[in-house]
Coordinates of C-alpha atoms in Angstrom, one line a residue:
M1472 CA 119.0 113.8 66.9
K1473 CA 116.4 111.6 68.7
K1474 CA 118.0 108.5 67.0
I1475 CA 121.5 109.5 68.3
I1476 CA 120.2 109.9 71.9
L1477 CA 118.4 106.6 71.7
F1478 CA 121.5 104.9 70.4
L1479 CA 123.7 106.3 73.2
F1480 CA 121.1 105.3 75.8
A1481 CA 120.9 101.8 74.5
G1482 CA 124.7 101.6 74.7
L1483 CA 124.7 102.7 78.3
I1484 CA 122.1 100.0 79.2
S1485 CA 124.1 97.3 77.4
G1486 CA 127.3 98.3 79.2
A1487 CA 125.5 98.3 82.5
A1488 CA 124.2 94.8 81.8
S1489 CA 127.6 93.4 81.0
A1490 CA 129.4 94.9 84.0
Q1491 CA 130.0 92.7 87.0
I1492 CA 130.3 94.2 90.4
E1493 CA 132.8 92.5 92.7
V1494 CA 131.9 92.5 96.4
P1495 CA 133.0 90.3 99.3
Q1496 CA 130.8 87.1 99.8
P1497 CA 129.0 87.1 103.1
S1498 CA 129.9 83.4 103.5
P1499 CA 133.4 83.0 101.8
S1500 CA 134.3 79.5 100.6
T1501 CA 137.4 77.6 101.6
T1502 CA 139.2 74.4 100.7
I1503 CA 141.3 72.3 103.1
E1504 CA 143.6 69.5 101.9
Q1505 CA 144.9 67.3 104.6
E1506 CA 146.9 64.1 104.6
V1507 CA 145.9 61.7 107.4
G1508 CA 148.4 58.9 107.5
L1509 CA 148.5 57.8 103.8
T1510 CA 145.0 59.0 103.1
N1511 CA 144.3 62.4 101.3
V1512 CA 141.2 64.2 102.6
T1513 CA 139.8 67.3 100.8
L1514 CA 137.2 69.4 102.5
K1515 CA 135.2 72.2 100.7
Y1516 CA 132.7 74.5 102.4
S1517 CA 131.4 78.0 102.9
R1518 CA 131.7 79.9 106.2
P1519 CA 128.8 82.0 107.4
G1520 CA 129.3 84.4 110.3
M1521 CA 127.2 84.9 113.5
R1522 CA 126.8 88.6 112.8
G1523 CA 125.0 89.1 116.1
R1524 CA 122.6 86.2 115.6
T1525 CA 121.8 83.3 117.9
I1526 CA 122.9 80.2 116.0
F1527 CA 122.0 76.8 117.4
G1528 CA 118.4 76.4 118.5
N1529 CA 117.5 79.5 116.5
L1530 CA 119.1 80.2 113.1
V1531 CA 120.0 76.5 113.0
P1532 CA 117.1 74.7 114.7
Y1533 CA 117.8 71.7 116.9
G1534 CA 116.6 68.3 115.6
E1535 CA 116.4 69.4 111.9
K1536 CA 118.7 68.7 109.0
W1537 CA 121.2 71.5 108.3
R1538 CA 123.2 72.1 105.2
T1539 CA 126.3 72.5 107.5
G1540 CA 127.6 75.8 106.1
A1541 CA 126.2 77.9 103.3
N1542 CA 125.9 78.1 99.5
N1543 CA 127.1 75.0 97.7
N1544 CA 127.1 71.7 99.6
T1545 CA 129.8 71.2 102.1
T1546 CA 131.8 68.3 100.7
I1547 CA 134.5 65.9 101.9
A1548 CA 136.5 63.5 99.7
F1549 CA 138.6 60.6 100.8
D1550 CA 141.0 58.8 98.4
T1551 CA 140.9 55.6 100.5
K1552 CA 138.2 53.9 102.5
V1553 CA 137.7 55.3 106.0
T1554 CA 136.1 53.9 109.1
I1555 CA 133.6 55.8 111.2
E1556 CA 132.1 54.3 114.3
G1557 CA 133.1 50.8 113.0
K1558 CA 131.4 51.4 109.7
E1559 CA 133.3 51.6 106.4
L1560 CA 132.9 54.6 104.1
E1561 CA 134.1 53.9 100.5
P1562 CA 136.6 56.2 98.8
G1563 CA 134.8 59.1 97.1
S1564 CA 133.2 62.5 97.6
Y1565 CA 130.3 63.1 99.9
A1566 CA 128.1 66.0 100.9
I1567 CA 128.0 66.5 104.7
F1568 CA 124.6 67.2 106.3
T1569 CA 124.1 67.4 110.0
I1570 CA 121.2 67.3 112.5
P1571 CA 122.5 69.4 115.5
N1572 CA 121.2 68.9 119.0
K1573 CA 122.4 70.3 122.3
D1574 CA 124.3 67.2 123.4
K1575 CA 125.1 65.5 120.1
W1576 CA 125.0 65.9 116.3
E1577 CA 124.0 63.4 113.7
V1578 CA 126.5 63.6 110.8
I1579 CA 125.3 62.3 107.4
F1580 CA 127.5 61.5 104.5
Y1581 CA 125.4 61.9 101.3
K1582 CA 126.4 60.5 97.9
D1583 CA 124.9 63.4 95.9
T1584 CA 127.1 66.5 96.2
N1585 CA 125.3 68.7 93.6
N1586 CA 122.6 70.2 95.7
W1587 CA 122.4 73.8 96.8
G1588 CA 121.7 73.4 100.4
L1589 CA 119.5 70.5 101.4
P1590 CA 118.2 68.2 98.6
Q1591 CA 114.6 69.1 97.5
Q1592 CA 113.8 65.5 97.9
W1593 CA 115.8 63.6 100.5
D1594 CA 116.8 60.1 99.3
E1595 CA 117.8 57.6 102.0
N1596 CA 119.3 55.4 99.3
K1597 CA 121.9 58.2 98.8
V1598 CA 123.0 58.1 102.5
A1599 CA 126.4 56.4 102.6
L1600 CA 126.8 56.6 106.3
K1601 CA 125.4 58.2 109.5
A1602 CA 127.4 58.8 112.6
T1603 CA 127.2 60.7 115.9
A1604 CA 129.4 63.6 116.8
Q1605 CA 129.9 64.5 120.4
V1606 CA 129.3 68.1 121.5
Q1607 CA 131.3 70.2 123.9
E1608 CA 130.8 73.8 124.9
M1609 CA 133.6 76.3 124.2
P1610 CA 134.7 79.0 126.6
M1611 CA 134.6 81.6 123.9
P1612 CA 132.4 82.0 120.8
M1613 CA 133.6 81.3 117.3
E1614 CA 132.3 84.1 115.0
T1615 CA 132.8 82.3 111.7
F1616 CA 131.6 78.7 111.0
T1617 CA 134.7 76.5 111.0
I1618 CA 135.4 72.8 110.2
L1619 CA 138.8 71.5 111.2
I1620 CA 140.5 68.3 110.3
D1621 CA 142.3 67.9 113.6
E1622 CA 143.7 65.5 116.2
L1623 CA 145.9 64.0 113.5
K1624 CA 147.5 60.6 114.1
N1625 CA 149.0 58.0 111.8
D1626 CA 145.7 56.1 111.6
S1627 CA 143.0 58.6 112.6
A1628 CA 141.8 62.2 112.8
A1629 CA 138.7 64.1 113.8
L1630 CA 136.3 66.5 112.1
N1631 CA 135.5 69.4 114.4
F1632 CA 132.4 71.5 113.5
I1633 CA 132.8 74.8 115.3
W1634 CA 130.4 77.7 115.6
E1635 CA 129.1 80.0 118.3
D1636 CA 130.1 78.3 121.6
T1637 CA 129.7 74.8 120.2
V1638 CA 132.2 72.2 118.9
A1639 CA 130.9 68.8 117.6
T1640 CA 133.6 66.2 117.1
L1641 CA 133.5 63.2 114.9
K1642 CA 136.5 60.8 114.7
F1643 CA 137.4 58.8 111.6
E1644 CA 140.0 56.1 111.0
V1645 CA 142.2 55.5 108.0
P1646 CA 143.8 52.2 106.8
T1647 CA 147.4 53.4 107.2
D1648 CA 148.7 50.1 108.5
E1649 CA 147.1 48.2 105.7
Q1650 CA 148.5 50.6 103.1
A1651 CA 152.0 50.7 104.7
L1652 CA 152.3 46.9 104.9
A1653 CA 151.2 46.5 101.3
S1654 CA 153.8 49.1 100.2
I1655 CA 156.5 47.4 102.2
N1656 CA 155.6 43.9 100.8
R1657 CA 155.4 45.3 97.3
V1658 CA 158.8 46.9 97.4
M1659 CA 160.6 44.2 99.4
N1660 CA 159.3 41.4 97.1
G1661 CA 160.9 43.2 94.2
P1662 CA 159.6 44.2 90.7
T1663 CA 156.5 42.6 89.3
A1664 CA 156.1 41.1 85.9
A1665 CA 154.4 44.3 84.8
D1666 CA 157.4 46.3 86.1
Y1667 CA 159.8 44.2 84.0
F1668 CA 157.6 44.4 81.0
A1669 CA 157.4 48.2 81.3
A1670 CA 161.1 48.5 81.7
A1671 CA 161.8 46.3 78.7
T1672 CA 159.3 48.2 76.6
Y1673 CA 160.9 51.5 77.4
Y1674 CA 164.4 50.3 76.7
H1675 CA 163.4 48.8 73.4
D1676 CA 161.2 51.6 72.1
A1677 CA 163.7 54.3 73.2
K1678 CA 166.5 52.3 71.4
K1679 CA 168.6 52.1 74.5
D1680 CA 169.9 48.6 75.3
N1681 CA 168.1 45.7 73.7
K1682 CA 170.2 43.1 75.6
Q1683 CA 169.0 44.6 78.8
A1684 CA 165.5 44.8 77.4
L1685 CA 165.6 41.0 76.5
E1686 CA 166.8 40.2 80.0
W1687 CA 163.9 42.0 81.6
I1688 CA 161.2 40.7 79.2
N1689 CA 162.5 37.1 79.9
K1690 CA 162.0 37.8 83.7
A1691 CA 158.5 39.1 83.0
L1692 CA 157.7 35.9 81.1
E1693 CA 159.2 33.7 83.8
M1694 CA 157.0 35.3 86.4
Q1695 CA 153.9 34.8 84.2
G1696 CA 154.5 31.1 83.6
K1697 CA 152.7 29.1 80.9
N1698 CA 150.0 31.7 80.4
A1699 CA 152.3 34.3 79.0
P1700 CA 150.3 37.2 77.5
F1701 CA 150.4 37.6 73.8
W1702 CA 151.5 41.3 74.0
V1703 CA 154.5 40.4 76.2
L1704 CA 155.5 37.6 73.7
R1705 CA 155.0 40.1 70.9
K1706 CA 157.4 42.6 72.5
K1707 CA 160.0 39.8 73.1
S1708 CA 159.9 38.9 69.4
L1709 CA 160.6 42.5 68.3
I1710 CA 163.5 42.8 70.8
Q1711 CA 164.9 39.5 69.4
A1712 CA 164.5 40.7 65.9
D1713 CA 166.3 43.9 66.6
L1714 CA 169.2 41.9 68.2
G1715 CA 169.5 39.9 65.0
M1716 CA 168.0 36.8 66.6
K1717 CA 165.7 36.0 63.6
K1718 CA 165.1 32.3 64.4
E1719 CA 164.3 33.0 68.0
A1720 CA 162.1 36.0 67.0
I1721 CA 160.1 33.7 64.6
E1722 CA 159.5 31.1 67.4
T1723 CA 158.4 33.8 69.8
A1724 CA 156.1 35.5 67.3
K1725 CA 154.4 32.1 66.6
L1726 CA 153.7 31.8 70.3
S1727 CA 152.3 35.3 70.4
L1728 CA 150.2 34.6 67.3
A1729 CA 148.7 31.4 68.9
A1730 CA 147.9 33.3 72.1
A1731 CA 146.4 36.2 70.3
E1732 CA 144.2 33.9 68.2
K1733 CA 143.1 32.1 71.3
A1734 CA 142.2 35.5 72.9
G1735 CA 140.4 36.7 69.8
N1736 CA 142.7 39.8 69.5
K1737 CA 142.6 40.5 65.7
D1738 CA 145.1 43.4 66.0
Y1739 CA 147.9 41.2 67.5
V1740 CA 147.0 38.4 65.1
K1741 CA 147.6 40.7 62.2
M1742 CA 150.8 42.3 63.6
N1743 CA 152.3 38.9 64.3
R1744 CA 151.4 37.6 60.8
D1745 CA 152.9 40.7 59.2
S1746 CA 156.2 40.2 61.2
L1747 CA 156.4 36.5 60.3
K1748 CA 155.9 37.4 56.6
E1749 CA 158.6 40.1 56.9
W1750 CA 161.0 37.6 58.6
G1751 CA 160.3 34.9 55.9
A1752 CA 158.3 32.5 58.1
M1753 CA 155.0 32.7 56.2

């Protein structure tokens, strides 16, 4: 009987240990994805509440580094370079730390995003950029800590850090004009050699229209001039062979072989030699 009671008690303890209680988080997390011009910005942070507390100058002391939220690091990611106060920040993901003061905040973009709160050992070498956010007083309090990507324009936006009766604003610029002009020039100048090669490869491999594939591969080679890559020449020889142009295929394969030997690419050397043997040229 004692054994049975002990067994049942052990089962209850085990069940209690494996159970997971779900309750609301005091500082819920949020993710914001925002397009600014042609730049994608992703912001992730947790949102503590005031809950009757005095925030700035008390819970968050003035003049000291703050984690800028709660729980995991507050992070921001840009998929292009951005400019802040005339300084460039490279594409990537950064932790945001701040030093709040009454009249301005220092905003720090930190390369290591894997800390819980502030890093145990601060490393200035991991600071990608520092900038100053201007502070304004709000007419009514914000209960929950909020970061907005706001003031959206084609080439800029602002990070607004809002809590209690304070909003700290930091503007950043994105290279929309540079990206748009590059896109326009790329499209208006027509397909590249790589585009023609990709189209020819698809048409040949999918057994669609080898005459069209040959036309496109020739355009790719014309654009690349005397230094035609061995892999493009290889593809042309295969297209020619499938069109019954054996003599031309052999000539092209020899060019591909020579280029592959010069580049030291053993795989293409072997493939070209195998094809030349198959076509009776070796």
